[in-house]
mmCIF file of C-alpha atoms in Angstrom:
data_model
loop_
_atom_site.group_PDB
_atom_site.id
_atom_site.type_symbol
_atom_site.label_atom_id
_atom_site.label_comp_id
_atom_site.label_asym_id
_atom_site.label_seq_id
_atom_site.Cartn_x
_atom_site.Cartn_y
_atom_site.Cartn_z
ATOM 1 C CA MET A 1 -0.320 0.054 0.162
ATOM 2 C CA ARG A 2 1.367 4.026 -1.267
ATOM 3 C CA VAL A 3 1.757 5.732 1.777
ATOM 4 C CA LEU A 4 1.355 10.264 0.814
ATOM 5 C CA PRO A 5 1.466 13.043 2.832
ATOM 6 C CA LYS A 6 -2.189 13.674 4.737
ATOM 7 C CA ALA A 7 -1.120 17.295 4.922
ATOM 8 C CA ASN A 8 -2.856 20.284 3.749
ATOM 9 C CA PRO A 9 -6.698 18.685 3.533
ATOM 10 C CA LEU A 10 -8.625 20.465 0.574
ATOM 11 C CA TYR A 11 -11.800 17.540 1.548
ATOM 12 C CA GLU A 12 -11.472 14.497 3.813
ATOM 13 C CA LYS A 13 -13.901 12.102 4.744
ATOM 14 C CA VAL A 14 -16.562 12.849 1.612
ATOM 15 C CA SER A 15 -19.048 9.832 0.370
ATOM 16 C CA ALA A 16 -17.777 9.164 -3.231
ATOM 17 C CA ASN A 17 -21.402 8.506 -3.301
ATOM 18 C CA LYS A 18 -22.249 11.908 -3.075
ATOM 19 C CA ILE A 19 -20.419 13.463 -5.757
ATOM 20 C CA VAL A 20 -19.717 12.971 -9.756
ATOM 21 C CA ILE A 21 -16.129 11.835 -9.690
ATOM 22 C CA SER A 22 -15.667 12.619 -12.878
ATOM 23 C CA ASP A 23 -16.576 16.654 -12.366
ATOM 24 C CA VAL A 24 -14.779 16.117 -9.490
ATOM 25 C CA LEU A 25 -11.251 15.489 -11.616
ATOM 26 C CA GLU A 26 -12.684 17.951 -14.190
ATOM 27 C CA LYS A 27 -12.832 20.418 -11.968
ATOM 28 C CA LEU A 28 -9.350 19.959 -10.282
ATOM 29 C CA GLY A 29 -7.895 20.581 -13.699
ATOM 30 C CA LYS A 30 -9.303 23.460 -14.846
ATOM 31 C CA GLY A 31 -8.814 25.396 -11.307
ATOM 32 C CA GLY A 32 -5.217 24.376 -11.944
ATOM 33 C CA PHE A 33 -5.431 22.276 -9.027
ATOM 34 C CA THR A 34 -1.275 21.148 -6.882
ATOM 35 C CA GLY A 35 -1.975 18.252 -5.170
ATOM 36 C CA TYR A 36 -3.139 14.196 -5.143
ATOM 37 C CA ILE A 37 -7.182 13.347 -5.073
ATOM 38 C CA HIS A 38 -7.176 9.857 -3.312
ATOM 39 C CA HIS A 39 -10.109 7.357 -3.460
ATOM 40 C CA SER A 40 -10.122 4.203 -0.910
ATOM 41 C CA ALA A 41 -13.034 1.416 -0.807
ATOM 42 C CA PRO A 42 -12.662 -2.710 0.517
ATOM 43 C CA GLU A 43 -9.840 -3.929 -1.566
ATOM 44 C CA HIS A 44 -9.296 -0.083 -3.958
ATOM 45 C CA GLU A 45 -6.930 2.302 -4.285
ATOM 46 C CA PHE A 46 -6.299 4.884 -6.184
ATOM 47 C CA TYR A 47 -4.128 8.438 -6.145
ATOM 48 C CA GLY A 48 -4.072 11.277 -8.774
ATOM 49 C CA ILE A 49 -1.555 13.341 -8.701
ATOM 50 C CA PHE A 50 -2.072 16.960 -10.099
ATOM 51 C CA ALA A 51 0.132 20.193 -10.676
ATOM 52 C CA LYS A 52 -0.752 23.251 -12.406
ATOM 53 C CA GLY A 53 -3.925 21.634 -13.672
ATOM 54 C CA LYS A 54 -1.866 18.648 -15.009
ATOM 55 C CA LEU A 55 -2.958 15.329 -14.164
ATOM 56 C CA LEU A 56 0.563 14.103 -14.122
ATOM 57 C CA CYS A 57 -0.359 10.362 -13.158
ATOM 58 C CA ALA A 58 -3.531 8.173 -12.011
ATOM 59 C CA VAL A 59 -2.464 4.559 -10.056
ATOM 60 C CA SER A 60 -4.933 1.711 -8.796
ATOM 61 C CA ASN A 61 -4.701 -0.621 -7.007
ATOM 62 C CA ASP A 62 -7.582 -3.477 -6.869
ATOM 63 C CA ASP A 63 -6.676 -6.284 -4.475
ATOM 64 C CA GLY A 64 -2.792 -5.903 -4.724
ATOM 65 C CA ARG A 65 -2.424 -4.898 -8.424
ATOM 66 C CA ASP A 66 -1.711 -2.227 -9.770
ATOM 67 C CA LYS A 67 -3.219 -0.118 -12.919
ATOM 68 C CA THR A 68 -1.540 3.049 -13.875
ATOM 69 C CA GLY A 69 -3.086 5.839 -16.274
ATOM 70 C CA PHE A 70 -6.527 5.463 -18.850
ATOM 71 C CA GLU A 71 -7.121 1.798 -16.893
ATOM 72 C CA ALA A 72 -6.720 3.188 -13.102
ATOM 73 C CA LEU A 73 -9.444 5.694 -14.105
ATOM 74 C CA VAL A 74 -11.107 3.050 -15.777
ATOM 75 C CA LEU A 75 -11.223 0.634 -12.740
ATOM 76 C CA LEU A 76 -11.703 4.490 -9.973
ATOM 77 C CA PHE A 77 -14.573 5.019 -12.007
ATOM 78 C CA ASP A 78 -15.654 1.617 -11.542
ATOM 79 C CA LYS A 79 -15.274 1.328 -7.775
ATOM 80 C CA VAL A 80 -17.387 4.963 -7.314
ATOM 81 C CA VAL A 81 -20.247 3.542 -9.202
ATOM 82 C CA SER A 82 -20.255 -0.219 -7.370
ATOM 83 C CA GLY A 83 -18.623 0.515 -4.306
ATOM 84 C CA GLY A 84 -18.906 4.064 -3.155
ATOM 85 C CA GLY A 85 -15.529 4.709 -1.132
ATOM 86 C CA GLU A 86 -14.668 8.121 0.117
ATOM 87 C CA ILE A 87 -12.163 10.491 -1.485
ATOM 88 C CA ASN A 88 -9.685 12.915 -0.236
ATOM 89 C CA VAL A 89 -8.295 16.083 -1.373
ATOM 90 C CA TYR A 90 -4.994 17.672 -0.124
ATOM 91 C CA ARG A 91 -3.328 20.773 -1.473
ATOM 92 C CA MET A 92 0.814 20.984 -1.749
ATOM 93 C CA THR A 93 3.404 22.920 -3.169
ATOM 94 C CA THR A 94 4.724 21.623 -6.894
ATOM 95 C CA ASP A 95 8.108 20.427 -5.586
ATOM 96 C CA LEU A 96 5.820 18.607 -3.285
ATOM 97 C CA ALA A 97 4.083 17.113 -5.856
ATOM 98 C CA VAL A 98 6.565 16.164 -7.675
ATOM 99 C CA CYS A 99 7.255 13.940 -4.710
ATOM 100 C CA ALA A 100 4.101 12.419 -4.445
ATOM 101 C CA HIS A 101 4.647 11.660 -8.356
ATOM 102 C CA ALA A 102 7.912 9.483 -7.224
ATOM 103 C CA LEU A 103 5.890 7.503 -4.040
ATOM 104 C CA ALA A 104 3.056 7.087 -6.761
ATOM 105 C CA LEU A 105 4.287 6.096 -9.760
ATOM 106 C CA GLY A 106 8.269 6.547 -9.369
ATOM 107 C CA THR A 107 11.794 4.511 -9.023
ATOM 108 C CA ARG A 108 12.412 2.571 -6.798
ATOM 109 C CA LEU A 109 15.829 2.373 -6.004
ATOM 110 C CA PHE A 110 15.338 1.050 -2.450
ATOM 111 C CA ASP A 111 12.099 -1.050 -1.542
ATOM 112 C CA GLY A 112 11.694 -2.562 2.299
ATOM 113 C CA GLU A 113 15.735 -2.811 2.427
ATOM 114 C CA GLU A 114 17.099 -2.861 6.452
ATOM 115 C CA VAL A 115 18.899 -0.059 7.368
ATOM 116 C CA ARG A 116 21.151 -1.554 9.351
ATOM 117 C CA GLN A 117 21.866 -3.532 6.552
ATOM 118 C CA VAL A 118 22.756 -0.641 4.732
ATOM 119 C CA ASP A 119 25.514 2.872 4.007
ATOM 120 C CA ILE A 120 22.684 5.435 4.775
ATOM 121 C CA LYS A 121 24.617 7.895 4.751
ATOM 122 C CA GLY A 122 26.505 6.786 1.847
ATOM 123 C CA ILE A 123 23.188 6.573 -0.313
ATOM 124 C CA LEU A 124 21.801 9.726 1.110
ATOM 125 C CA ALA A 125 25.505 11.338 -0.634
ATOM 126 C CA ARG A 126 25.000 10.096 -3.866
ATOM 127 C CA LEU A 127 21.090 11.332 -3.979
ATOM 128 C CA LYS A 128 22.577 14.570 -3.695
ATOM 129 C CA ALA A 129 25.061 13.566 -5.811
ATOM 130 C CA GLN A 130 22.420 12.911 -8.182
ATOM 131 C CA ASN A 131 20.448 16.172 -7.289
ATOM 132 C CA THR A 132 17.577 13.618 -6.914
ATOM 133 C CA ASN A 133 14.288 14.390 -6.829
ATOM 134 C CA GLY A 134 11.951 11.689 -5.020
ATOM 135 C CA VAL A 135 11.831 10.770 -1.618
ATOM 136 C CA VAL A 136 12.968 8.475 1.256
ATOM 137 C CA ARG A 137 10.612 6.777 4.000
ATOM 138 C CA PHE A 138 12.198 5.215 7.126
ATOM 139 C CA TYR A 139 9.142 3.226 8.556
ATOM 140 C CA THR A 140 8.128 0.315 11.120
ATOM 141 C CA PRO A 141 5.061 -0.932 11.604
ATOM 142 C CA GLU A 142 4.179 1.027 14.007
ATOM 143 C CA HIS A 143 5.969 4.680 12.851
ATOM 144 C CA SER A 144 7.064 6.129 9.029
ATOM 145 C CA ALA A 145 8.849 9.527 8.153
ATOM 146 C CA MET A 146 9.663 11.003 5.328
ATOM 147 C CA ILE A 147 12.434 13.559 3.564
ATOM 148 C CA PHE A 148 11.124 14.886 0.018
ATOM 149 C CA TYR A 149 14.079 15.530 -2.312
ATOM 150 C CA LYS A 150 14.651 18.097 -4.992
ATOM 151 C CA ASP A 151 17.491 18.141 -7.103
ATOM 152 C CA GLY A 152 19.305 16.235 -4.335
ATOM 153 C CA LEU A 153 18.613 18.363 -0.977
ATOM 154 C CA PRO A 154 16.255 18.083 1.554
ATOM 155 C CA LEU A 155 13.195 20.111 1.486
ATOM 156 C CA GLY A 156 10.667 19.022 4.197
ATOM 157 C CA PHE A 157 9.522 15.917 6.247
ATOM 158 C CA TYR A 158 6.627 14.540 6.991
ATOM 159 C CA TYR A 159 5.926 11.963 10.007
ATOM 160 C CA ASP A 160 3.249 9.377 10.627
ATOM 161 C CA GLY A 161 -0.412 11.040 10.173
ATOM 162 C CA ALA A 162 0.867 14.737 10.649
ATOM 163 C CA ARG A 163 -0.555 17.840 9.394
ATOM 164 C CA LYS A 164 1.823 19.557 8.227
ATOM 165 C CA ILE A 165 4.949 19.683 6.791
ATOM 166 C CA GLU A 166 8.119 20.209 9.536
ATOM 167 C CA SER A 167 11.223 21.852 8.465
ATOM 168 C CA SER A 168 13.843 18.858 11.062
ATOM 169 C CA SER A 169 14.796 15.824 10.533
ATOM 170 C CA GLU A 170 14.726 14.724 14.047
ATOM 171 C CA GLU A 171 11.694 12.314 14.171
ATOM 172 C CA SER A 172 13.365 10.523 10.923
ATOM 173 C CA ARG A 173 16.529 10.423 12.034
ATOM 174 C CA LYS A 174 14.645 8.817 15.899
ATOM 175 C CA ILE A 175 12.831 5.932 13.286
ATOM 176 C CA ALA A 176 15.738 5.080 11.018
ATOM 177 C CA ALA A 177 17.534 4.522 14.622
ATOM 178 C CA LEU A 178 14.699 2.194 15.594
ATOM 179 C CA PRO A 179 15.121 -1.616 15.337
ATOM 180 C CA GLY A 180 14.079 -3.311 12.591
ATOM 181 C CA ALA A 181 13.737 -0.332 10.881
ATOM 182 C CA ARG A 182 13.267 -0.272 6.701
ATOM 183 C CA PHE A 183 13.605 2.248 4.273
ATOM 184 C CA GLU A 184 12.703 2.946 0.435
ATOM 185 C CA ILE A 185 13.600 5.386 -2.194
ATOM 186 C CA CYS A 186 11.512 6.416 -4.691
ATOM 187 C CA THR A 187 12.942 9.250 -7.388
ATOM 188 C CA THR A 188 10.822 10.407 -10.355
ATOM 189 C CA LYS A 189 11.766 13.314 -13.302
ATOM 190 C CA THR A 190 12.186 16.919 -12.895
ATOM 191 C CA LEU A 191 8.889 18.908 -12.631
ATOM 192 C CA ASP A 192 9.389 20.724 -16.175
ATOM 193 C CA GLU A 193 9.412 16.441 -17.269
ATOM 194 C CA LEU A 194 6.421 15.607 -15.742
ATOM 195 C CA MET A 195 4.202 18.842 -16.865
ATOM 196 C CA GLN A 196 4.149 17.284 -20.327
ATOM 197 C CA TYR A 197 2.247 14.955 -20.006
ATOM 198 C CA ASP A 198 -1.412 15.299 -19.157
ATOM 199 C CA LEU A 199 -3.670 12.397 -18.381
ATOM 200 C CA LEU A 200 -6.755 14.817 -18.516
ATOM 201 C CA GLN A 201 -6.218 15.859 -22.295
ATOM 202 C CA MET A 202 -6.102 12.185 -23.088
ATOM 203 C CA VAL A 203 -8.392 10.666 -22.146
ATOM 204 C CA ASN A 204 -13.082 11.942 -21.912
ATOM 205 C CA LEU A 205 -13.581 12.384 -18.423
ATOM 206 C CA GLN A 206 -17.656 12.094 -18.986
ATOM 207 C CA LYS A 207 -17.288 9.182 -21.988
ATOM 208 C CA LEU A 208 -15.414 6.872 -19.481
ATOM 209 C CA TRP A 209 -18.103 7.996 -15.928
ATOM 210 C CA GLU A 210 -20.737 7.508 -18.481
ATOM 211 C CA SER A 211 -19.113 4.327 -19.497
ATOM 212 C CA ALA A 212 -18.965 2.929 -15.714
ATOM 213 C CA GLN A 213 -22.032 3.867 -15.090
ATOM 214 C CA SER A 214 -23.835 1.825 -18.224
ATOM 215 C CA ARG A 215 -21.145 -1.364 -16.652
ATOM 216 C CA ASN A 216 -22.236 -1.176 -12.999
ATOM 217 C CA VAL A 217 -26.453 -0.792 -13.525
ATOM 218 C CA PRO A 218 -27.871 -4.285 -12.479
ATOM 219 C CA GLN A 219 -28.181 -6.923 -15.356
ATOM 220 C CA ARG A 220 -30.431 -9.140 -16.011
ATOM 221 C CA PRO A 221 -29.354 -13.017 -16.493
ATOM 222 C CA LYS A 222 -27.352 -13.277 -19.501
ATOM 223 C CA GLU A 223 -30.328 -15.338 -21.853
ATOM 224 C CA ASP A 224 -32.616 -12.407 -20.937
ATOM 225 C CA VAL A 225 -29.930 -9.695 -21.669
ATOM 226 C CA LEU A 226 -28.995 -11.351 -25.115
ATOM 227 C CA PRO A 227 -32.085 -11.331 -27.151
ATOM 228 C CA ILE A 228 -33.493 -8.169 -26.222
ATOM 229 C CA LEU A 229 -30.141 -6.245 -26.354
ATOM 230 C CA PHE A 230 -29.546 -4.255 -29.596
ATOM 231 C CA SER A 231 -32.748 -3.413 -30.159
ATOM 232 C CA GLY A 232 -34.152 0.364 -31.370
ATOM 233 C CA ILE A 233 -30.426 0.911 -31.310
ATOM 234 C CA SER A 234 -30.237 4.427 -33.159
ATOM 235 C CA GLU A 235 -27.278 5.712 -36.584
ATOM 236 C CA GLN A 236 -26.300 8.030 -33.840
ATOM 237 C CA SER A 237 -25.850 5.791 -30.992
ATOM 238 C CA LEU A 238 -23.733 2.906 -33.841
ATOM 239 C CA PHE A 239 -21.221 6.199 -34.593
ATOM 240 C CA GLY A 240 -21.170 7.073 -30.924
ATOM 241 C CA LEU A 241 -20.119 3.281 -30.183
ATOM 242 C CA VAL A 242 -17.933 3.318 -32.719
ATOM 243 C CA ASP A 243 -15.979 6.760 -31.024
ATOM 244 C CA ASP A 244 -15.659 5.120 -28.069
ATOM 245 C CA ILE A 245 -14.377 2.000 -28.576
ATOM 246 C CA SER A 246 -11.897 3.772 -30.901
ATOM 247 C CA GLU A 247 -10.823 6.127 -27.413
ATOM 248 C CA VAL A 248 -10.632 2.672 -25.951
ATOM 249 C CA ALA A 249 -7.974 1.546 -28.302
ATOM 250 C CA ALA A 250 -6.013 4.450 -28.350
ATOM 251 C CA ALA A 251 -5.058 4.278 -24.829
ATOM 252 C CA TYR A 252 -3.931 0.453 -24.909
ATOM 253 C CA LEU A 253 -2.101 1.828 -28.554
ATOM 254 C CA SER A 254 -2.072 5.440 -29.010
ATOM 255 C CA ARG A 255 -2.919 6.490 -32.291
ATOM 256 C CA GLU A 256 -2.450 2.942 -34.015
ATOM 257 C CA GLY A 257 -5.475 2.063 -31.860
ATOM 258 C CA ARG A 258 -7.862 3.891 -33.891
ATOM 259 C CA VAL A 259 -6.506 3.818 -37.738
ATOM 260 C CA ILE A 260 -6.768 -0.654 -36.484
ATOM 261 C CA VAL A 261 -10.883 -0.456 -35.540
ATOM 262 C CA GLU A 262 -11.271 2.092 -38.319
ATOM 263 C CA LYS A 263 -10.030 0.117 -40.616
ATOM 264 C CA ARG A 264 -12.042 -2.985 -39.259
ATOM 265 C CA ILE A 265 -15.306 -0.528 -38.585
ATOM 266 C CA LYS A 266 -15.097 -0.045 -42.463
ATOM 267 C CA GLU A 267 -13.872 -3.091 -43.679
ATOM 268 C CA LEU A 268 -17.255 -5.214 -41.859
ATOM 269 C CA GLY A 269 -19.877 -3.106 -44.119
ATOM 270 C CA GLY A 270 -19.700 -0.207 -41.475
ATOM 271 C CA PRO A 271 -21.121 1.047 -37.866
ATOM 272 C CA SER A 272 -24.037 -1.547 -38.226
ATOM 273 C CA LEU A 273 -21.842 -4.871 -37.885
ATOM 274 C CA LEU A 274 -22.171 -4.195 -33.711
ATOM 275 C CA LEU A 275 -25.689 -5.204 -34.415
ATOM 276 C CA ASP A 276 -24.873 -8.257 -36.224
ATOM 277 C CA ASP A 277 -23.725 -11.368 -33.424
ATOM 278 C CA ALA A 278 -21.021 -12.911 -36.519
ATOM 279 C CA LYS A 279 -19.658 -10.060 -37.482
ATOM 280 C CA ARG A 280 -19.473 -8.365 -34.274
ATOM 281 C CA THR A 281 -17.161 -11.550 -32.750
ATOM 282 C CA LEU A 282 -15.146 -10.958 -36.176
ATOM 283 C CA PHE A 283 -14.429 -7.344 -35.623
ATOM 284 C CA LEU A 284 -12.824 -8.020 -31.914
ATOM 285 C CA ALA A 285 -10.805 -11.214 -32.754
ATOM 286 C CA GLN A 286 -9.603 -9.064 -35.874
ATOM 287 C CA VAL A 287 -8.966 -5.939 -33.457
ATOM 288 C CA GLU A 288 -6.915 -8.286 -30.930
ATOM 289 C CA ALA A 289 -5.098 -9.640 -33.986
ATOM 290 C CA ASP A 290 -3.903 -6.809 -35.213
ATOM 291 C CA ALA A 291 -3.205 -4.848 -31.564
ATOM 292 C CA VAL A 292 -1.003 -7.786 -30.381
ATOM 293 C CA ALA A 293 1.149 -7.587 -34.150
ATOM 294 C CA SER A 294 1.591 -4.010 -33.286
ATOM 295 C CA ASP A 295 2.068 -3.748 -29.895
ATOM 296 C CA PRO A 296 2.874 -7.770 -28.399
ATOM 297 C CA ASN A 297 3.276 -5.749 -24.963
ATOM 298 C CA ALA A 298 0.279 -4.154 -24.588
ATOM 299 C CA ARG A 299 -2.675 -5.206 -22.564
ATOM 300 C CA VAL A 300 -4.473 -6.450 -25.291
ATOM 301 C CA ASP A 301 -7.111 -8.669 -23.201
ATOM 302 C CA GLU A 302 -7.652 -5.838 -20.742
ATOM 303 C CA MET A 303 -8.112 -3.562 -24.582
ATOM 304 C CA VAL A 304 -10.777 -6.579 -25.517
ATOM 305 C CA ASP A 305 -12.386 -6.668 -22.474
ATOM 306 C CA LEU A 306 -13.531 -3.084 -22.141
ATOM 307 C CA MET A 307 -14.233 -2.783 -25.739
ATOM 308 C CA LYS A 308 -17.161 -5.566 -24.454
ATOM 309 C CA SER A 309 -17.890 -4.037 -21.987
ATOM 310 C CA GLU A 310 -18.164 -0.704 -23.882
ATOM 311 C CA ILE A 311 -20.672 -2.554 -26.426
ATOM 312 C CA VAL A 312 -22.837 -4.476 -23.262
ATOM 313 C CA GLY A 313 -22.805 -1.298 -21.406
ATOM 314 C CA ARG A 314 -24.170 0.962 -23.864
ATOM 315 C CA PHE A 315 -27.296 -0.769 -25.146
ATOM 316 C CA ALA A 316 -27.869 -3.169 -21.764
ATOM 317 C CA VAL A 317 -31.801 -2.634 -20.796
#
């Protein structure tokens, strides 16, 4: 489980059932927010790190498995719709947002080694020499302390559940000296490098939210749904569905994903193919094969599953 500082709260313990999470993310972006949003529900946690209104990263952990970026947002929306949970939002400086990015999705140089087994002074000296941006965290089962670094120099300290960032390192030294204390070091890029990425500009939050609502409505038994799944479908709805499927493909394969979907839709006779069970099955199989050929390392199975969810979720009644 990730641990981020909880200083300077904007909102805490807000019921996710009382908000529209897509609107919250959009408002944080348009408002130039810097800090992070956290969602918690049984077996699930989500962190979204912002700097000057840009969503630098999103990471969801579901039952011990991490998803990032587009997939993390899809999982967040599904969990909010299906299970509610709590929302917390914490403000930060841009420098601390960089450190939060390191904790959420940075590179781990050390991950749970015992302090007494290493040359910790030498390691900290290397962080300075390498102009490191990130976090050193010392911890035991009962205590935790963080040192935030910018360009290799400490810029603040945070202990357990403190409500502010401290300027003294005394507590971190105490925790590091406790029997059995361990540490982790997480690093990341500079603020300028991170600011080149904005997840909010790459996704349609409203469509993701609507799709999550469709996927998580109470469904009829499968044998009842299939005969009526595609009754009364308008041409406009079909084109909208193709757009949604293309967006899913682009999230996994970038521009090539859209090209693959458009190509196969055209070859099979246009959007109306989605009304035909055999053509729809063939279309998904062709897209899956094209995706694997385009990028063998992409999570193609997840992509196709999301496409199926878009289709069923849009037209199930």
